[in-house]
mmCIF file of C-alpha atoms and ligand atoms in Angstrom:
data_model
loop_
_atom_site.group_PDB
_atom_site.id
_atom_site.type_symbol
_atom_site.label_atom_id
_atom_site.label_comp_id
_atom_site.label_asym_id
_atom_site.label_seq_id
_atom_site.Cartn_x
_atom_site.Cartn_y
_atom_site.Cartn_z
ATOM 1 C CA UNK A 40 12.830 -10.278 5.605
ATOM 2 C CA UNK A 41 9.600 -12.240 5.201
ATOM 3 C CA UNK A 42 6.183 -10.861 6.209
ATOM 4 C CA UNK A 43 2.604 -12.183 6.110
ATOM 5 C CA UNK A 44 -0.036 -9.534 5.319
ATOM 6 C CA UNK A 45 -3.772 -9.762 6.054
ATOM 7 C CA UNK A 46 -6.486 -7.497 4.600
ATOM 8 C CA UNK A 47 -10.174 -7.501 5.632
ATOM 9 C CA UNK A 48 -11.204 -3.826 5.807
ATOM 10 C CA UNK A 49 -13.863 -3.903 3.063
ATOM 11 C CA UNK A 50 -15.183 -6.598 0.729
ATOM 12 C CA UNK A 51 -11.977 -8.435 -0.129
ATOM 13 C CA UNK A 52 -10.501 -11.088 2.143
ATOM 14 C CA UNK A 53 -6.797 -11.313 1.381
ATOM 15 C CA UNK A 54 -3.583 -12.870 2.678
ATOM 16 C CA UNK A 55 -0.133 -12.618 1.104
ATOM 17 C CA UNK A 56 3.505 -13.384 1.825
ATOM 18 C CA UNK A 57 6.132 -10.905 0.633
ATOM 19 C CA UNK A 58 9.922 -11.122 0.905
ATOM 20 C CA UNK A 59 12.229 -8.096 0.898
ATOM 21 C CA UNK A 60 15.007 -8.608 -1.615
ATOM 22 C CA UNK A 61 18.541 -7.393 -1.055
ATOM 23 C CA UNK A 62 18.057 -4.747 -3.789
ATOM 24 C CA UNK A 63 15.192 -3.194 -1.806
ATOM 25 C CA UNK A 64 12.295 -4.462 -3.937
ATOM 26 C CA UNK A 65 9.702 -7.010 -2.836
ATOM 27 C CA UNK A 66 9.002 -10.518 -4.078
ATOM 28 C CA UNK A 67 5.381 -11.624 -3.767
ATOM 29 C CA UNK A 68 5.602 -15.305 -2.805
ATOM 30 C CA UNK A 69 1.847 -15.728 -2.398
ATOM 31 C CA UNK A 70 -1.097 -13.402 -2.935
ATOM 32 C CA UNK A 71 -4.519 -14.854 -2.118
ATOM 33 C CA UNK A 72 -7.603 -12.675 -2.632
ATOM 34 C CA UNK A 73 -11.242 -13.701 -2.253
ATOM 35 C CA UNK A 74 -13.706 -11.091 -3.475
ATOM 36 C CA UNK A 75 -17.194 -10.924 -1.994
ATOM 37 C CA UNK A 76 -18.703 -9.143 -5.011
ATOM 38 C CA UNK A 77 -21.263 -11.907 -5.600
ATOM 39 C CA UNK A 78 -22.518 -11.721 -1.990
ATOM 40 C CA UNK A 79 -23.036 -7.940 -2.126
ATOM 41 C CA UNK A 80 -24.174 -7.424 -5.702
ATOM 42 C CA UNK A 81 -27.914 -8.030 -5.017
ATOM 43 C CA UNK A 82 -27.736 -4.991 -2.693
ATOM 44 C CA UNK A 83 -25.810 -2.734 -5.086
ATOM 45 C CA UNK A 84 -23.142 -2.025 -2.465
ATOM 46 C CA UNK A 85 -21.169 -3.542 0.411
ATOM 47 C CA UNK A 86 -23.320 -4.738 3.338
ATOM 48 C CA UNK A 87 -21.094 -4.580 6.478
ATOM 49 C CA UNK A 88 -22.678 -7.550 8.285
ATOM 50 C CA UNK A 89 -22.407 -9.796 5.237
ATOM 51 C CA UNK A 90 -18.796 -8.707 4.752
ATOM 52 C CA UNK A 91 -17.773 -9.429 8.372
ATOM 53 C CA UNK A 92 -19.342 -12.875 8.276
ATOM 54 C CA UNK A 93 -17.693 -13.763 4.971
ATOM 55 C CA UNK A 94 -14.272 -12.660 6.297
ATOM 56 C CA UNK A 95 -14.653 -14.791 9.424
ATOM 57 C CA UNK A 96 -15.606 -17.843 7.419
ATOM 58 C CA UNK A 97 -12.608 -17.852 5.085
ATOM 59 C CA UNK A 98 -9.714 -15.991 6.711
ATOM 60 C CA UNK A 99 -8.091 -18.976 8.455
ATOM 61 C CA UNK A 100 -8.132 -21.080 5.304
ATOM 62 C CA UNK A 101 -6.812 -18.185 3.236
ATOM 63 C CA UNK A 102 -3.848 -17.532 5.582
ATOM 64 C CA UNK A 103 -3.072 -21.231 5.501
ATOM 65 C CA UNK A 104 -3.180 -21.282 1.717
ATOM 66 C CA UNK A 105 -0.936 -18.212 1.407
ATOM 67 C CA UNK A 106 1.708 -19.807 3.653
ATOM 68 C CA UNK A 107 1.502 -23.091 1.755
ATOM 69 C CA UNK A 108 1.746 -21.408 -1.661
ATOM 70 C CA UNK A 109 4.762 -19.426 -0.408
ATOM 71 C CA UNK A 110 6.201 -22.688 0.936
ATOM 72 C CA UNK A 111 6.898 -21.175 4.337
ATOM 73 C CA UNK A 112 5.693 -21.864 7.858
ATOM 74 C CA UNK A 113 4.613 -19.232 10.372
ATOM 75 C CA UNK A 114 7.975 -19.772 12.144
ATOM 76 C CA UNK A 115 9.888 -18.679 9.032
ATOM 77 C CA UNK A 116 8.204 -15.254 9.095
ATOM 78 C CA UNK A 117 9.944 -12.141 10.432
ATOM 79 C CA UNK A 118 6.658 -10.430 11.134
ATOM 80 C CA UNK A 119 2.882 -10.530 10.739
ATOM 81 C CA UNK A 120 1.024 -7.467 9.430
ATOM 82 C CA UNK A 121 -2.727 -6.897 9.426
ATOM 83 C CA UNK A 122 -4.783 -3.911 8.300
ATOM 84 C CA UNK A 123 -6.147 -2.332 11.502
ATOM 85 C CA UNK A 124 -8.290 0.250 9.662
ATOM 86 C CA UNK A 125 -9.753 2.447 8.355
ATOM 87 C CA UNK A 126 -12.682 0.337 7.231
ATOM 88 C CA UNK A 127 -15.772 -1.572 8.270
ATOM 89 C CA UNK A 128 -15.205 -2.406 11.913
ATOM 90 C CA UNK A 129 -16.551 -5.979 11.827
ATOM 91 C CA UNK A 130 -14.199 -6.938 9.023
ATOM 92 C CA UNK A 131 -11.232 -5.049 10.471
ATOM 93 C CA UNK A 132 -11.601 -6.969 13.739
ATOM 94 C CA UNK A 133 -11.507 -10.295 11.914
ATOM 95 C CA UNK A 134 -8.194 -9.578 10.154
ATOM 96 C CA UNK A 135 -6.620 -7.850 13.141
ATOM 97 C CA UNK A 136 -7.420 -10.700 15.535
ATOM 98 C CA UNK A 137 -6.212 -13.281 13.031
ATOM 99 C CA UNK A 138 -2.930 -11.398 12.541
ATOM 100 C CA UNK A 139 -2.390 -11.040 16.284
ATOM 101 C CA UNK A 140 -3.162 -14.727 16.776
ATOM 102 C CA UNK A 141 -0.619 -15.870 14.184
ATOM 103 C CA UNK A 142 2.029 -13.461 15.523
ATOM 104 C CA UNK A 143 1.461 -14.566 19.104
ATOM 105 C CA UNK A 144 1.461 -18.281 18.274
ATOM 106 C CA UNK A 145 4.642 -18.032 16.188
ATOM 107 C CA UNK A 146 6.365 -15.573 18.542
ATOM 108 C CA UNK A 147 6.822 -12.925 15.810
ATOM 109 C CA UNK A 148 6.515 -9.123 15.821
ATOM 110 C CA UNK A 149 3.069 -7.777 14.930
ATOM 111 C CA UNK A 150 2.529 -4.716 12.722
ATOM 112 C CA UNK A 151 -0.857 -2.921 12.691
ATOM 113 C CA UNK A 152 -1.013 -1.415 9.212
ATOM 114 C CA UNK A 153 -3.051 1.564 8.076
ATOM 115 C CA UNK A 154 -4.892 0.434 4.932
ATOM 116 C CA UNK A 155 -4.339 3.846 3.293
ATOM 117 C CA UNK A 156 -0.623 3.715 4.055
ATOM 118 C CA UNK A 157 -0.505 0.305 2.378
ATOM 119 C CA UNK A 158 -2.122 1.759 -0.778
ATOM 120 C CA UNK A 159 0.372 4.628 -0.609
ATOM 121 C CA UNK A 160 3.519 2.504 -0.182
ATOM 122 C CA UNK A 161 2.830 -0.461 -2.470
ATOM 123 C CA UNK A 162 4.083 1.528 -5.475
ATOM 124 C CA UNK A 163 7.556 0.986 -3.946
ATOM 125 C CA UNK A 164 7.221 -2.812 -3.921
ATOM 126 C CA UNK A 165 8.464 -3.295 -7.509
ATOM 127 C CA UNK A 166 11.491 -1.137 -6.581
ATOM 128 C CA UNK A 167 13.141 2.100 -7.669
ATOM 129 C CA UNK A 168 10.554 4.638 -6.456
ATOM 130 C CA UNK A 169 12.089 7.023 -3.930
ATOM 131 C CA UNK A 170 10.359 9.452 -1.557
ATOM 132 C CA UNK A 171 8.823 11.994 -1.834
ATOM 133 C CA UNK A 172 6.044 11.410 -4.362
ATOM 134 C CA UNK A 173 2.583 12.712 -5.171
ATOM 135 C CA UNK A 174 -0.219 10.170 -4.794
ATOM 136 C CA UNK A 175 -3.777 10.037 -6.062
ATOM 137 C CA UNK A 176 -5.606 7.427 -4.008
ATOM 138 C CA UNK A 177 -9.016 6.771 -5.530
ATOM 139 C CA UNK A 178 -11.154 3.809 -4.505
ATOM 140 C CA UNK A 179 -14.702 3.039 -3.463
ATOM 141 C CA UNK A 180 -14.103 4.374 0.028
ATOM 142 C CA UNK A 181 -11.345 6.970 -0.372
ATOM 143 C CA UNK A 182 -10.352 9.870 -2.577
ATOM 144 C CA UNK A 183 -7.292 11.821 -1.522
ATOM 145 C CA UNK A 184 -4.264 13.560 -2.949
ATOM 146 C CA UNK A 185 -1.296 12.937 -0.670
ATOM 147 C CA UNK A 186 2.327 13.956 -0.399
ATOM 148 C CA UNK A 187 4.116 10.738 0.543
ATOM 149 C CA UNK A 188 7.301 11.974 2.197
ATOM 150 C CA UNK A 189 8.414 8.801 3.937
ATOM 151 C CA UNK A 190 7.114 5.836 5.906
ATOM 152 C CA UNK A 191 4.638 7.259 8.410
ATOM 153 C CA UNK A 192 5.130 10.746 6.957
ATOM 154 C CA UNK A 193 2.163 11.881 4.870
ATOM 155 C CA UNK A 194 0.559 15.196 4.136
ATOM 156 C CA UNK A 195 -2.945 15.321 2.788
ATOM 157 C CA UNK A 196 -3.139 17.961 0.076
ATOM 158 C CA UNK A 197 -6.764 17.328 -0.825
ATOM 159 C CA UNK A 198 -9.640 14.940 -0.202
ATOM 160 C CA UNK A 199 -13.245 14.481 -1.143
ATOM 161 C CA UNK A 200 -15.775 16.435 0.839
ATOM 162 C CA UNK A 201 -18.547 13.953 0.023
ATOM 163 C CA UNK A 202 -18.460 10.832 -2.193
ATOM 164 C CA UNK A 203 -15.307 8.925 -3.121
ATOM 165 C CA UNK A 204 -14.698 8.696 -6.880
ATOM 166 C CA UNK A 205 -15.362 4.941 -6.966
ATOM 167 C CA UNK A 206 -18.514 5.515 -4.920
ATOM 168 C CA UNK A 207 -19.710 8.096 -7.475
ATOM 169 C CA UNK A 208 -19.127 5.539 -10.248
ATOM 170 C CA UNK A 209 -20.990 2.893 -8.233
ATOM 171 C CA UNK A 210 -23.974 5.151 -7.480
ATOM 172 C CA UNK A 211 -24.166 6.391 -11.069
ATOM 173 C CA UNK A 212 -24.164 2.791 -12.317
ATOM 174 C CA UNK A 213 -26.919 1.799 -9.896
ATOM 175 C CA UNK A 214 -29.046 4.748 -10.961
ATOM 176 C CA UNK A 215 -28.621 3.808 -14.648
ATOM 177 C CA UNK A 216 -29.471 0.154 -14.025
ATOM 178 C CA UNK A 217 -25.881 -1.079 -14.522
ATOM 179 C CA UNK A 218 -24.415 -3.878 -12.356
ATOM 180 C CA UNK A 219 -22.255 -3.577 -9.235
ATOM 181 C CA UNK A 220 -19.395 -2.714 -8.965
ATOM 182 C CA UNK A 221 -20.243 0.253 -11.098
ATOM 183 C CA UNK A 222 -16.803 1.495 -12.151
ATOM 184 C CA UNK A 223 -16.058 -1.176 -14.741
ATOM 185 C CA UNK A 224 -19.700 -1.141 -15.959
ATOM 186 C CA UNK A 225 -19.706 2.637 -16.461
ATOM 187 C CA UNK A 226 -16.339 2.507 -18.225
ATOM 188 C CA UNK A 227 -17.538 -0.178 -20.650
ATOM 189 C CA UNK A 228 -20.825 1.644 -21.379
ATOM 190 C CA UNK A 229 -18.938 4.930 -21.865
ATOM 191 C CA UNK A 230 -16.859 3.450 -24.709
ATOM 192 C CA UNK A 231 -19.783 3.733 -27.121
ATOM 193 C CA UNK A 232 -21.097 6.976 -25.709
ATOM 194 C CA UNK A 233 -20.907 10.650 -26.656
ATOM 195 C CA UNK A 234 -19.107 12.545 -23.860
ATOM 196 C CA UNK A 235 -20.378 15.883 -25.215
ATOM 197 C CA UNK A 236 -24.108 15.089 -25.205
ATOM 198 C CA UNK A 237 -24.729 16.112 -21.603
ATOM 199 C CA UNK A 238 -23.077 19.193 -20.131
ATOM 200 C CA UNK A 239 -22.379 17.983 -16.594
ATOM 201 C CA UNK A 240 -20.738 20.127 -13.903
ATOM 202 C CA UNK A 241 -17.041 19.901 -12.990
ATOM 203 C CA UNK A 242 -17.288 20.608 -9.239
ATOM 204 C CA UNK A 243 -14.504 22.691 -7.626
ATOM 205 C CA UNK A 244 -12.685 23.203 -10.941
ATOM 206 C CA UNK A 245 -10.071 25.917 -10.531
ATOM 207 C CA UNK A 246 -10.282 26.052 -6.731
ATOM 208 C CA UNK A 247 -6.923 26.743 -5.064
ATOM 209 C CA UNK A 248 -7.132 23.729 -2.731
ATOM 210 C CA UNK A 249 -6.940 20.171 -4.072
ATOM 211 C CA UNK A 250 -10.228 18.926 -2.629
ATOM 212 C CA UNK A 251 -12.890 16.989 -4.510
ATOM 213 C CA UNK A 252 -16.676 17.058 -4.490
ATOM 214 C CA UNK A 253 -18.535 14.411 -6.460
ATOM 215 C CA UNK A 254 -22.075 14.427 -5.138
ATOM 216 C CA UNK A 255 -23.225 17.388 -7.276
ATOM 217 C CA UNK A 256 -21.982 15.651 -10.410
ATOM 218 C CA UNK A 257 -23.822 12.487 -9.413
ATOM 219 C CA UNK A 258 -27.036 14.468 -8.840
ATOM 220 C CA UNK A 259 -26.658 16.320 -12.142
ATOM 221 C CA UNK A 260 -26.271 12.968 -13.910
ATOM 222 C CA UNK A 261 -29.466 11.735 -12.251
ATOM 223 C CA UNK A 262 -31.380 14.867 -13.246
ATOM 224 C CA UNK A 263 -30.157 14.536 -16.842
ATOM 225 C CA UNK A 264 -31.229 10.876 -16.862
ATOM 226 C CA UNK A 265 -34.668 11.612 -15.417
ATOM 227 C CA UNK A 266 -35.266 14.305 -18.018
ATOM 228 C CA UNK A 267 -35.010 11.788 -20.880
ATOM 229 C CA UNK A 268 -36.424 8.655 -19.176
ATOM 230 C CA UNK A 269 -37.118 5.918 -20.166
ATOM 231 C CA UNK A 270 -33.482 5.390 -21.060
ATOM 232 C CA UNK A 271 -32.394 3.543 -24.190
ATOM 233 C CA UNK A 272 -28.952 1.877 -24.308
ATOM 234 C CA UNK A 273 -27.680 4.835 -26.381
ATOM 235 C CA UNK A 274 -28.785 7.245 -23.600
ATOM 236 C CA UNK A 275 -27.055 5.163 -20.915
ATOM 237 C CA UNK A 276 -23.854 5.124 -22.980
ATOM 238 C CA UNK A 277 -23.970 8.902 -23.492
ATOM 239 C CA UNK A 278 -24.683 9.533 -19.806
ATOM 240 C CA UNK A 279 -21.767 7.291 -18.780
ATOM 241 C CA UNK A 280 -19.413 8.934 -21.267
ATOM 242 C CA UNK A 281 -20.460 12.428 -20.139
ATOM 243 C CA UNK A 282 -20.099 11.478 -16.454
ATOM 244 C CA UNK A 283 -16.672 9.919 -16.979
ATOM 245 C CA UNK A 284 -15.464 12.915 -19.011
ATOM 246 C CA UNK A 285 -16.445 15.200 -16.126
ATOM 247 C CA UNK A 286 -14.589 12.991 -13.614
ATOM 248 C CA UNK A 287 -11.483 13.003 -15.822
ATOM 249 C CA UNK A 288 -11.529 16.812 -16.082
ATOM 250 C CA UNK A 289 -11.939 17.123 -12.320
ATOM 251 C CA UNK A 290 -9.065 14.725 -11.610
ATOM 252 C CA UNK A 291 -6.686 16.520 -13.995
ATOM 253 C CA UNK A 292 -7.525 19.894 -12.471
ATOM 254 C CA UNK A 293 -7.251 18.682 -8.872
ATOM 255 C CA UNK A 294 -3.918 16.971 -9.591
ATOM 256 C CA UNK A 295 -2.519 20.169 -11.108
ATOM 257 C CA UNK A 296 -3.403 22.002 -7.899
ATOM 258 C CA UNK A 297 -2.107 19.093 -5.808
ATOM 259 C CA UNK A 298 1.265 19.236 -7.548
ATOM 260 C CA UNK A 299 1.469 22.988 -7.025
ATOM 261 C CA UNK A 300 0.802 22.503 -3.292
ATOM 262 C CA UNK A 301 3.359 19.670 -3.226
ATOM 263 C CA UNK A 302 6.057 21.862 -4.784
ATOM 264 C CA UNK A 303 5.293 24.706 -2.344
ATOM 265 C CA UNK A 304 5.249 22.569 0.776
ATOM 266 C CA UNK A 305 7.538 19.617 0.070
ATOM 267 C CA UNK A 306 9.706 20.484 -2.933
ATOM 268 C CA UNK A 307 10.525 18.421 -6.006
ATOM 269 C CA UNK A 308 8.557 15.194 -6.480
ATOM 270 C CA UNK A 309 10.190 11.937 -7.599
ATOM 271 C CA UNK A 310 7.041 10.855 -9.398
ATOM 272 C CA UNK A 311 3.271 10.595 -9.401
ATOM 273 C CA UNK A 312 1.515 7.453 -8.205
ATOM 274 C CA UNK A 313 -2.065 6.372 -8.845
ATOM 275 C CA UNK A 314 -3.572 3.768 -6.507
ATOM 276 C CA UNK A 315 -6.971 2.318 -5.585
ATOM 277 C CA UNK A 316 -9.555 0.473 -7.647
ATOM 278 C CA UNK A 317 -10.386 3.522 -9.787
ATOM 279 C CA UNK A 318 -6.849 3.322 -11.214
ATOM 280 C CA UNK A 319 -8.205 0.500 -13.392
ATOM 281 C CA UNK A 320 -10.082 3.085 -15.492
ATOM 282 C CA UNK A 321 -8.293 3.585 -18.819
ATOM 283 C CA UNK A 322 -9.618 7.131 -19.361
ATOM 284 C CA UNK A 323 -8.405 8.136 -15.900
ATOM 285 C CA UNK A 324 -5.027 6.465 -16.448
ATOM 286 C CA UNK A 325 -4.681 8.305 -19.776
ATOM 287 C CA UNK A 326 -5.517 11.593 -18.067
ATOM 288 C CA UNK A 327 -2.888 10.923 -15.404
ATOM 289 C CA UNK A 328 -0.327 10.059 -18.099
ATOM 290 C CA UNK A 329 -1.112 13.376 -19.843
ATOM 291 C CA UNK A 330 -0.833 15.259 -16.595
ATOM 292 C CA UNK A 331 2.528 13.640 -15.783
ATOM 293 C CA UNK A 332 3.920 14.289 -19.261
ATOM 294 C CA UNK A 333 3.050 17.972 -18.860
ATOM 295 C CA UNK A 334 4.586 18.056 -15.389
ATOM 296 C CA UNK A 335 7.730 16.232 -16.542
ATOM 297 C CA UNK A 336 7.301 13.514 -13.903
ATOM 298 C CA UNK A 337 7.181 9.738 -14.230
ATOM 299 C CA UNK A 338 3.769 8.123 -13.665
ATOM 300 C CA UNK A 339 3.928 5.052 -11.469
ATOM 301 C CA UNK A 340 0.798 2.950 -11.814
ATOM 302 C CA UNK A 341 1.179 -0.327 -9.930
ATOM 303 C CA UNK A 342 -0.289 -3.388 -11.670
ATOM 304 C CA UNK A 343 -4.036 -3.699 -11.208
ATOM 305 C CA UNK A 344 -3.850 -6.521 -8.646
ATOM 306 C CA UNK A 345 -1.792 -4.242 -6.391
ATOM 307 C CA UNK A 346 -4.106 -1.229 -6.938
ATOM 308 C CA UNK A 347 -7.303 -2.879 -5.717
ATOM 309 C CA UNK A 348 -7.440 -4.180 -2.143
ATOM 310 C CA UNK A 349 -4.965 -7.008 -1.634
ATOM 311 C CA UNK A 350 -2.790 -8.693 0.980
ATOM 312 C CA UNK A 351 0.568 -7.965 -0.677
ATOM 313 C CA UNK A 352 0.206 -4.240 -0.010
ATOM 314 C CA UNK A 353 -0.388 -4.944 3.694
ATOM 315 C CA UNK A 354 2.639 -7.271 3.832
ATOM 316 C CA UNK A 355 4.741 -4.672 2.001
ATOM 317 C CA UNK A 356 3.684 -1.872 4.392
ATOM 318 C CA UNK A 357 4.557 -4.312 7.192
ATOM 319 C CA UNK A 358 8.049 -4.732 5.689
ATOM 320 C CA UNK A 359 8.504 -0.967 5.301
ATOM 321 C CA UNK A 360 7.611 -0.469 8.966
ATOM 322 C CA UNK A 361 9.409 -3.499 10.376
ATOM 323 C CA UNK A 362 12.733 -2.603 8.726
ATOM 324 C CA UNK A 363 12.484 0.780 10.462
ATOM 325 C CA UNK A 364 11.715 -0.847 13.808
ATOM 326 C CA UNK A 365 8.082 0.290 13.782
ATOM 327 C CA UNK A 366 6.209 -2.580 15.423
ATOM 328 C CA UNK A 367 3.010 -2.756 17.476
ATOM 329 C CA UNK A 368 1.837 -4.858 20.373
ATOM 330 C CA UNK A 369 -1.266 -6.913 21.104
ATOM 331 C CA UNK A 370 -3.109 -3.815 22.339
ATOM 332 C CA UNK A 371 -3.203 -2.269 18.833
ATOM 333 C CA UNK A 372 -6.843 -1.237 18.334
ATOM 334 C CA UNK A 373 -9.147 -1.688 15.340
ATOM 335 C CA UNK A 374 -9.782 1.776 13.921
ATOM 336 C CA UNK A 375 -12.854 2.399 11.745
ATOM 337 C CA UNK A 376 -11.480 5.887 11.059
ATOM 338 C CA UNK A 377 -7.740 6.363 10.807
ATOM 339 C CA UNK A 378 -6.534 9.357 8.791
ATOM 340 C CA UNK A 379 -2.950 9.320 7.550
ATOM 341 C CA UNK A 380 -2.637 13.006 8.253
ATOM 342 C CA UNK A 381 -4.415 13.991 11.491
ATOM 343 C CA UNK A 382 -3.808 17.705 10.898
ATOM 344 C CA UNK A 383 -5.755 17.800 7.658
ATOM 345 C CA UNK A 384 -8.679 15.848 9.025
ATOM 346 C CA UNK A 385 -9.853 18.447 11.488
ATOM 347 C CA UNK A 386 -10.787 20.809 8.701
ATOM 348 C CA UNK A 387 -12.757 18.236 6.769
ATOM 349 C CA UNK A 388 -15.877 16.242 7.365
ATOM 350 C CA UNK A 389 -14.735 13.808 4.639
ATOM 351 C CA UNK A 390 -13.890 10.178 5.108
ATOM 352 C CA UNK A 391 -10.775 9.082 6.936
HETATM 353 O O1 LIG B 580 -9.673 -0.214 -4.134
HETATM 354 P P1 LIG B 580 -10.948 -0.964 -4.357
HETATM 355 O O2 LIG B 580 -10.856 -2.337 -4.960
HETATM 356 O O3 LIG B 580 -11.751 -1.141 -3.032
HETATM 357 C C1 LIG B 580 -11.988 -0.110 -2.141
HETATM 358 O O4 LIG B 580 -12.956 0.623 -2.381
HETATM 359 O O5 LIG B 580 -11.194 0.020 -1.190
HETATM 360 O O6 LIG B 580 -11.853 -0.028 -5.277
HETATM 361 C C2 LIG B 580 -13.145 -0.402 -5.694
HETATM 362 C C3 LIG B 580 -13.759 0.800 -6.369
HETATM 363 C C4 LIG B 580 -15.231 0.613 -6.702
HETATM 364 O O7 LIG B 580 -15.930 1.774 -6.336
HETATM 365 C C5 LIG B 580 -15.213 0.409 -8.201
HETATM 366 O O8 LIG B 580 -16.405 0.828 -8.833
HETATM 367 C C6 LIG B 580 -14.036 1.271 -8.620
HETATM 368 O O9 LIG B 580 -13.070 1.052 -7.608
HETATM 369 N N1 LIG B 580 -13.545 0.858 -9.922
HETATM 370 C C7 LIG B 580 -13.573 1.639 -11.015
HETATM 371 C C8 LIG B 580 -13.118 0.825 -12.076
HETATM 372 N N2 LIG B 580 -12.794 -0.401 -11.592
HETATM 373 C C9 LIG B 580 -13.060 -0.365 -10.253
HETATM 374 N N3 LIG B 580 -13.961 2.910 -11.185
HETATM 375 C C10 LIG B 580 -13.894 3.419 -12.429
HETATM 376 N N4 LIG B 580 -13.484 2.711 -13.511
HETATM 377 C C11 LIG B 580 -13.090 1.422 -13.392
HETATM 378 N N5 LIG B 580 -12.691 0.725 -14.448
HETATM 379 ZN ZN1 LIG B 581 -8.559 0.080 -0.433
#
């Protein structure tokens, strides 16, 4: 089974070709990603109009390149998958229309993939991870703890009520004069910093639900910075280290609660998966490894190129759906908001 995957929901334009092997794992035959970081960095964040335009300009060429690198033609495909949301609507439309166009022209099934589902399932691409598992999805746009019970079967155990974790890193970086994207910049600055210098809050610590709140921590960091302005490099390092230490504590606590909820509602977990751009953070990965060791569960951290937005995860989610007969038609809509677990959403004003 051979599927083309297209991703355009945020600031990465991506196209990939993945083949399902007979042992159930996936082979990535091509994985093309074009980041728009340079176009957005003067603004310190993603500008939707700039993103949509950039996607439109390069998507055709990128799909072409992915097929060529994989040495396949559109007629060799068994299906075409595109992320149909959640995300910035202009970009989503570009990828969705491109995917539909290729599917229609080649006479292949089309699969409208939920971007969050793709993050959730890609941990299975290398093989051997069975359902159900506990997932921390942490990126610039999303922060959720999910029970992944099967394809199309997710239960949200917790989510952020305000900022996503990556967003909190990005805003903190901006405030401290560090470059965009902020996560890597904060992590690097934190290496030389003193995590004990500033006593920052750990929002929601100990709460019985697995939700997150990051905006109070971000504000407290700003207040601490303003109190000692102008900032020297040493101050920036200490602020970053203190901020990151607070995030790590919050994640460990929320995951402990998430696992408790998982065991109550779902049963035994096969493992714990970390996904999304924030998974690149070594301190956060270490914290997750500690948490998993305590819980006696394997930690599955997909390689970094599969954690950040990419086309292979869309192709893989397409394969997971297609092999179960879950296909869509040309009426599949673009969905700026598309929660994996509709039940949980009603109680939250958080992001999809
Ligand atoms: O998954 P991703 O590539 O894109 C989406 O947001 O969907 O995640 C990007 C986010 C950004 O907010 C970025 O600052 C954060 O992931 N990030 C990090 C690190 N690397 C990327 N956050 C903390 N530490 C890092 N090393
Ligand atoms: Zn993403």
